[in-house]
Amino acid sequence: MKCALITGGSRGIGRAICIKMGGMGYHVLINYKTNTEEANKTLEQIKQNNGGGELLQFDVADKTAIQSVLGNWMQTNAEKYIEVLVNNAGIKDDVLMSWMKDEQWEKIIKTNLDSFFYVTKLVLNGMLVRKYGRVINIVSLSGLKGLPGQTNYSAAKAGVIGATKALAQEVARHGITVNAIAPGFIKTDMIEGIEEKEIQRLVPARRIGLPEEVAFAAAFLAAPEAGYITAHVLSINGGLYS
Ligand code: NAP
């Protein structure tokens, strides 16, 4: 059985990607940190679409939890194979660097960057054995241009962009593509509190993006026909590049 693992699948962009992957026929592994109720809603929506999946709760910032929960799932589900991995789970904690506490730096780096390494390393082996795979990393405009108040988040996302390009070259000959998607402002809990009018003023498209628009790009990169697209960063930002 072919599976797609989406980290942070309980809400926002991750949920939209889960539903899209379910529609593509993948058995969807919905990872999340704490919000079982919302994760179940994602699963319900996949099922309403005639798809299937299951919840896989672990903290992507905790390498021991990744090893035990995801590692254990892989051992006990030998007949299931993770063909698509979407590293989507992410958080931000904005503050000017002068005021940033060590914990604010470390938490953001662990959740957004270290998670890429530990989750992908575990899943990659199966892709290498089967000589096929799709790794899609959800980064951010912040990782491309840097945003004031986000030195931690910008560093983490820029780190994932560098890792995307490096890993893509390591595994290309094994039929595995590694790409990143860099959203601008997308309507999810993450941008709650930011004035919609202010975003509309900044964005050339004059609107906020939808999670489904990011999911469409993830489905494109996950498709078998996208096999020659790798080490790419696809911006989805309504024209907001600077
Ligand atoms: P969101 O609505 O806040 O949802 C975050 C998701 O990540 C939730 O499913 C949450 O699970 C999960 N998560 C958070 N920390 C986790 C952890 N330590 N372990 C496992 N799961 C964790 O965020 P979003 O806006 O959809 O963002 C998704 C990705 O897009 C992130 O990487 C973000 O940086 C990126 N992005 C978003 C925007 C935007 O405008 N929204 C722009 C650029 C980039 P729980 O429900 O259990 O908390």
Coordinates of C-alpha atoms and ligand atoms in Angstrom, one line a residue:
M1 CA 0.0 0.0 0.0
K2 CA 1.4 3.4 -1.0
C3 CA 1.3 6.0 1.7
A4 CA 1.9 9.8 1.9
L5 CA 3.1 11.1 5.3
I6 CA 2.2 14.7 5.9
T7 CA 3.7 16.3 9.1
G8 CA 1.4 18.8 10.7
G9 CA -1.7 17.4 8.9
S10 CA -4.3 18.4 11.5
R11 CA -4.8 21.9 10.4
G12 CA -4.1 24.6 7.8
I13 CA -1.9 23.8 4.8
G14 CA -1.1 20.3 6.1
R15 CA -4.8 19.4 6.2
A16 CA -5.3 20.6 2.6
I17 CA -2.3 18.5 1.5
C18 CA -3.7 15.5 3.3
I19 CA -7.0 15.8 1.5
K20 CA -5.3 16.2 -1.8
M21 CA -3.0 13.2 -1.3
G22 CA -6.0 11.1 -0.3
G23 CA -7.7 12.1 -3.5
M24 CA -4.6 10.9 -5.4
G25 CA -5.2 7.5 -3.9
Y26 CA -2.6 7.6 -1.2
H27 CA -3.2 6.1 2.2
V28 CA -2.5 9.3 4.2
L29 CA -0.5 9.3 7.4
I30 CA -1.7 12.4 9.3
N31 CA 0.9 13.6 11.7
Y32 CA 0.2 16.2 14.3
K33 CA 1.5 17.3 17.7
T34 CA -1.4 17.6 20.1
N35 CA -4.7 18.4 18.3
T36 CA -6.3 14.9 17.9
E37 CA -9.8 16.5 17.4
E38 CA -8.6 18.5 14.4
A39 CA -6.5 15.5 13.1
N40 CA -9.7 13.4 13.2
K41 CA -11.5 16.1 11.2
T42 CA -8.8 15.8 8.5
L43 CA -9.2 12.0 8.4
E44 CA -13.0 12.5 8.2
Q45 CA -12.6 14.8 5.2
I46 CA -10.3 12.3 3.4
K47 CA -12.9 9.5 4.0
Q48 CA -15.7 11.7 2.6
N49 CA -13.6 11.9 -0.5
N50 CA -13.4 8.1 -0.7
G51 CA -9.8 8.1 0.5
G52 CA -8.2 6.5 3.5
G53 CA -5.6 7.2 6.2
E54 CA -4.7 7.1 9.8
L55 CA -3.4 9.4 12.5
L56 CA 0.3 9.3 13.6
Q57 CA 0.9 11.6 16.5
F58 CA 4.5 12.6 17.3
D59 CA 6.4 15.9 18.0
V60 CA 8.6 16.6 15.0
A61 CA 10.9 18.6 17.3
D62 CA 11.6 15.5 19.3
K63 CA 14.0 13.1 17.6
T64 CA 13.3 10.3 20.1
A65 CA 9.6 10.5 19.5
I66 CA 10.2 10.4 15.7
Q67 CA 12.3 7.3 16.1
S68 CA 9.9 5.5 18.4
V69 CA 6.5 6.4 16.8
L70 CA 7.4 6.7 13.1
G71 CA 10.1 4.0 13.4
N72 CA 7.8 1.7 15.1
W73 CA 5.0 2.3 12.6
M74 CA 7.4 1.5 9.8
Q75 CA 8.5 -1.8 11.4
T76 CA 4.9 -2.9 12.2
N77 CA 3.6 -1.9 8.7
A78 CA 6.1 -3.5 6.4
E79 CA 3.5 -3.9 3.7
K80 CA 2.9 -0.1 3.6
Y81 CA 5.4 2.1 1.9
I82 CA 5.8 5.9 2.3
E83 CA 6.2 7.1 -1.3
V84 CA 5.5 10.8 -0.6
L85 CA 6.8 12.7 2.4
V86 CA 5.6 16.3 3.0
N87 CA 7.6 18.0 5.7
N88 CA 5.0 20.6 6.5
A89 CA 4.8 20.9 10.3
G90 CA 6.1 24.3 11.4
I91 CA 5.7 27.1 13.9
K92 CA 6.9 30.7 14.3
D93 CA 7.7 32.8 17.3
D94 CA 8.4 36.3 16.1
V95 CA 10.6 38.8 18.1
L96 CA 13.4 41.1 17.2
M97 CA 16.7 39.3 17.6
S98 CA 17.9 41.6 20.4
W99 CA 15.0 40.4 22.5
M100 CA 15.0 36.8 21.4
K101 CA 15.5 34.2 24.1
D102 CA 17.7 31.1 23.6
E103 CA 14.6 28.9 23.9
Q104 CA 12.8 30.9 21.1
W105 CA 15.8 30.3 18.8
E106 CA 16.2 26.6 19.7
K107 CA 12.4 25.7 19.5
I108 CA 12.1 27.2 16.0
I109 CA 15.2 25.5 14.7
K110 CA 14.2 22.2 16.2
T111 CA 10.6 22.3 14.9
N112 CA 11.3 23.7 11.4
L113 CA 14.8 22.5 10.5
D114 CA 15.9 19.6 12.7
S115 CA 12.6 17.9 12.0
F116 CA 13.4 17.8 8.3
F117 CA 16.6 15.8 9.0
Y118 CA 15.2 13.3 11.5
V119 CA 11.9 12.5 9.6
T120 CA 13.4 12.5 6.1
K121 CA 16.4 10.3 7.2
L122 CA 14.0 7.7 8.5
V123 CA 11.8 7.6 5.5
L124 CA 14.5 8.0 2.8
N125 CA 15.8 4.5 3.2
G126 CA 12.6 2.9 1.9
M127 CA 12.5 5.3 -1.0
L128 CA 16.2 4.4 -1.9
V129 CA 15.4 0.7 -1.7
R130 CA 12.3 1.1 -4.0
K131 CA 14.1 3.6 -6.2
Y132 CA 11.2 6.0 -6.1
G133 CA 10.1 8.8 -3.9
R134 CA 8.9 12.4 -3.5
V135 CA 10.1 14.6 -0.7
I136 CA 8.3 18.0 -0.5
N137 CA 9.4 20.6 2.1
I138 CA 7.1 23.4 3.0
V139 CA 9.4 26.4 3.6
S140 CA 8.5 30.1 3.4
L141 CA 9.1 33.4 1.7
S142 CA 10.8 34.3 4.9
G143 CA 13.5 31.7 4.2
L144 CA 14.1 33.2 0.7
K145 CA 14.3 36.9 1.6
G146 CA 14.5 37.1 5.4
L147 CA 11.9 39.0 7.4
P148 CA 12.6 41.3 10.3
G149 CA 11.4 39.8 13.6
Q150 CA 11.9 36.3 12.2
T151 CA 15.7 35.6 12.4
N152 CA 14.9 32.2 13.9
Y153 CA 12.2 31.3 11.4
S154 CA 14.1 32.7 8.4
A155 CA 17.2 30.8 9.4
A156 CA 15.3 27.5 9.8
K157 CA 13.4 27.9 6.5
A158 CA 16.6 29.0 4.6
G159 CA 18.3 25.9 6.2
V160 CA 15.6 23.6 4.8
I161 CA 16.0 25.2 1.3
G162 CA 19.7 24.5 1.4
A163 CA 19.1 20.9 2.5
T164 CA 16.5 20.5 -0.2
K165 CA 19.0 21.4 -2.9
A166 CA 21.8 19.2 -1.5
L167 CA 19.6 16.1 -0.8
A168 CA 18.0 16.4 -4.3
Q169 CA 21.4 16.0 -5.9
E170 CA 22.3 13.1 -3.6
V171 CA 19.2 11.0 -4.5
A172 CA 18.3 12.1 -8.0
R173 CA 19.8 9.0 -9.6
H174 CA 17.6 6.8 -7.4
G175 CA 14.3 8.2 -8.8
I176 CA 13.7 10.4 -5.8
T177 CA 12.9 14.1 -6.1
V178 CA 13.3 16.7 -3.4
N179 CA 11.6 20.0 -3.8
A180 CA 10.4 22.9 -1.6
I181 CA 7.3 25.1 -1.7
A182 CA 7.7 28.6 -0.4
P183 CA 4.2 30.1 0.5
G184 CA 3.7 33.8 1.1
F185 CA 0.6 34.7 3.3
I186 CA -1.8 31.7 3.4
K187 CA -5.1 31.8 5.4
T188 CA -4.4 29.5 8.4
D189 CA -4.1 29.8 12.1
M190 CA -0.5 30.8 11.7
I191 CA -1.3 34.2 10.4
E192 CA -4.1 34.9 12.8
G193 CA -3.7 38.4 14.2
I194 CA -2.2 39.9 11.1
E195 CA -4.4 42.5 9.6
E196 CA -6.0 41.2 6.4
K197 CA -6.0 44.7 4.9
E198 CA -2.3 45.0 5.5
I199 CA -1.6 41.8 3.7
Q200 CA -3.9 42.8 0.8
R201 CA -1.9 46.1 0.5
L202 CA 1.4 44.1 0.3
V203 CA 0.4 41.3 -2.1
P204 CA 0.2 42.1 -5.8
A205 CA -2.7 39.6 -6.2
R206 CA -4.5 41.7 -3.5
R207 CA -5.6 38.7 -1.5
I208 CA -4.5 36.0 0.9
G209 CA -3.6 32.6 -0.5
L210 CA -5.6 29.5 0.4
P211 CA -4.3 26.3 1.8
E212 CA -5.8 24.4 -1.2
E213 CA -3.6 26.5 -3.5
V214 CA -0.5 25.2 -1.7
A215 CA -1.9 21.7 -1.8
F216 CA -2.3 21.9 -5.5
A217 CA 1.4 22.6 -5.9
A218 CA 2.2 19.7 -3.5
A219 CA 0.1 17.4 -5.7
F220 CA 1.9 18.6 -8.8
L221 CA 5.3 17.9 -7.3
A222 CA 4.2 14.5 -6.0
A223 CA 2.9 13.4 -9.4
P224 CA 4.9 10.7 -11.2
E225 CA 5.1 13.0 -14.2
A226 CA 7.1 15.5 -12.1
G227 CA 10.0 13.1 -12.0
Y228 CA 12.4 15.5 -13.7
I229 CA 11.7 18.5 -11.4
T230 CA 14.0 18.4 -8.4
A231 CA 16.0 20.8 -6.2
H232 CA 13.4 23.4 -7.0
V233 CA 11.8 26.0 -4.7
L234 CA 8.3 26.8 -5.9
S235 CA 6.9 30.1 -4.6
I236 CA 3.2 30.5 -4.0
N237 CA 2.8 34.1 -2.9
G238 CA 0.5 36.1 -5.2
G239 CA 3.5 37.9 -6.6
L240 CA 5.0 39.0 -3.2
Y241 CA 8.7 38.4 -3.7
S242 CA 10.2 41.4 -1.9
Ligands
NAP1 P1 -0.9 26.0 11.2 O1 -2.3 26.2 10.6 O2 -0.5 26.7 12.5 O3 -0.8 24.4 11.5 C1 0.4 23.9 12.0 C2 0.4 22.4 11.9 O4 1.6 21.9 12.3 C3 -0.7 21.7 12.8 O5 -1.2 20.6 12.2 C4 0.2 21.4 14.0 O6 -0.3 20.3 14.8 C5 1.5 21.0 13.4 N1 2.6 21.1 14.3 C6 3.1 22.2 14.9 N2 4.2 21.9 15.6 C7 4.3 20.5 15.5 C8 5.3 19.6 16.0 N3 6.2 20.0 16.9 N4 5.1 18.3 15.7 C9 4.1 17.9 14.9 N5 3.2 18.7 14.3 C10 3.3 20.0 14.6 O7 0.2 26.3 10.2 P2 0.2 26.5 8.6 O8 0.0 27.9 8.3 O9 -0.7 25.4 8.0 O10 1.7 26.1 8.2 C11 2.1 24.9 7.6 C12 3.5 25.1 7.1 O11 3.5 26.2 6.2 C13 4.6 25.6 8.2 O12 5.8 24.9 7.9 C14 4.7 27.0 8.0 O13 5.9 27.5 8.4 C15 4.5 27.2 6.5 N6 4.1 28.5 6.0 C16 2.9 29.0 6.3 C17 2.5 30.2 5.9 C18 1.2 30.9 6.1 O14 1.0 32.0 5.8 N7 0.2 30.2 6.8 C19 3.4 31.0 5.1 C20 4.7 30.4 4.8 C21 5.0 29.2 5.3 P3 -1.4 20.5 16.0 O15 -2.7 20.8 15.4 O16 -1.4 19.3 16.8 O17 -0.9 21.7 16.8

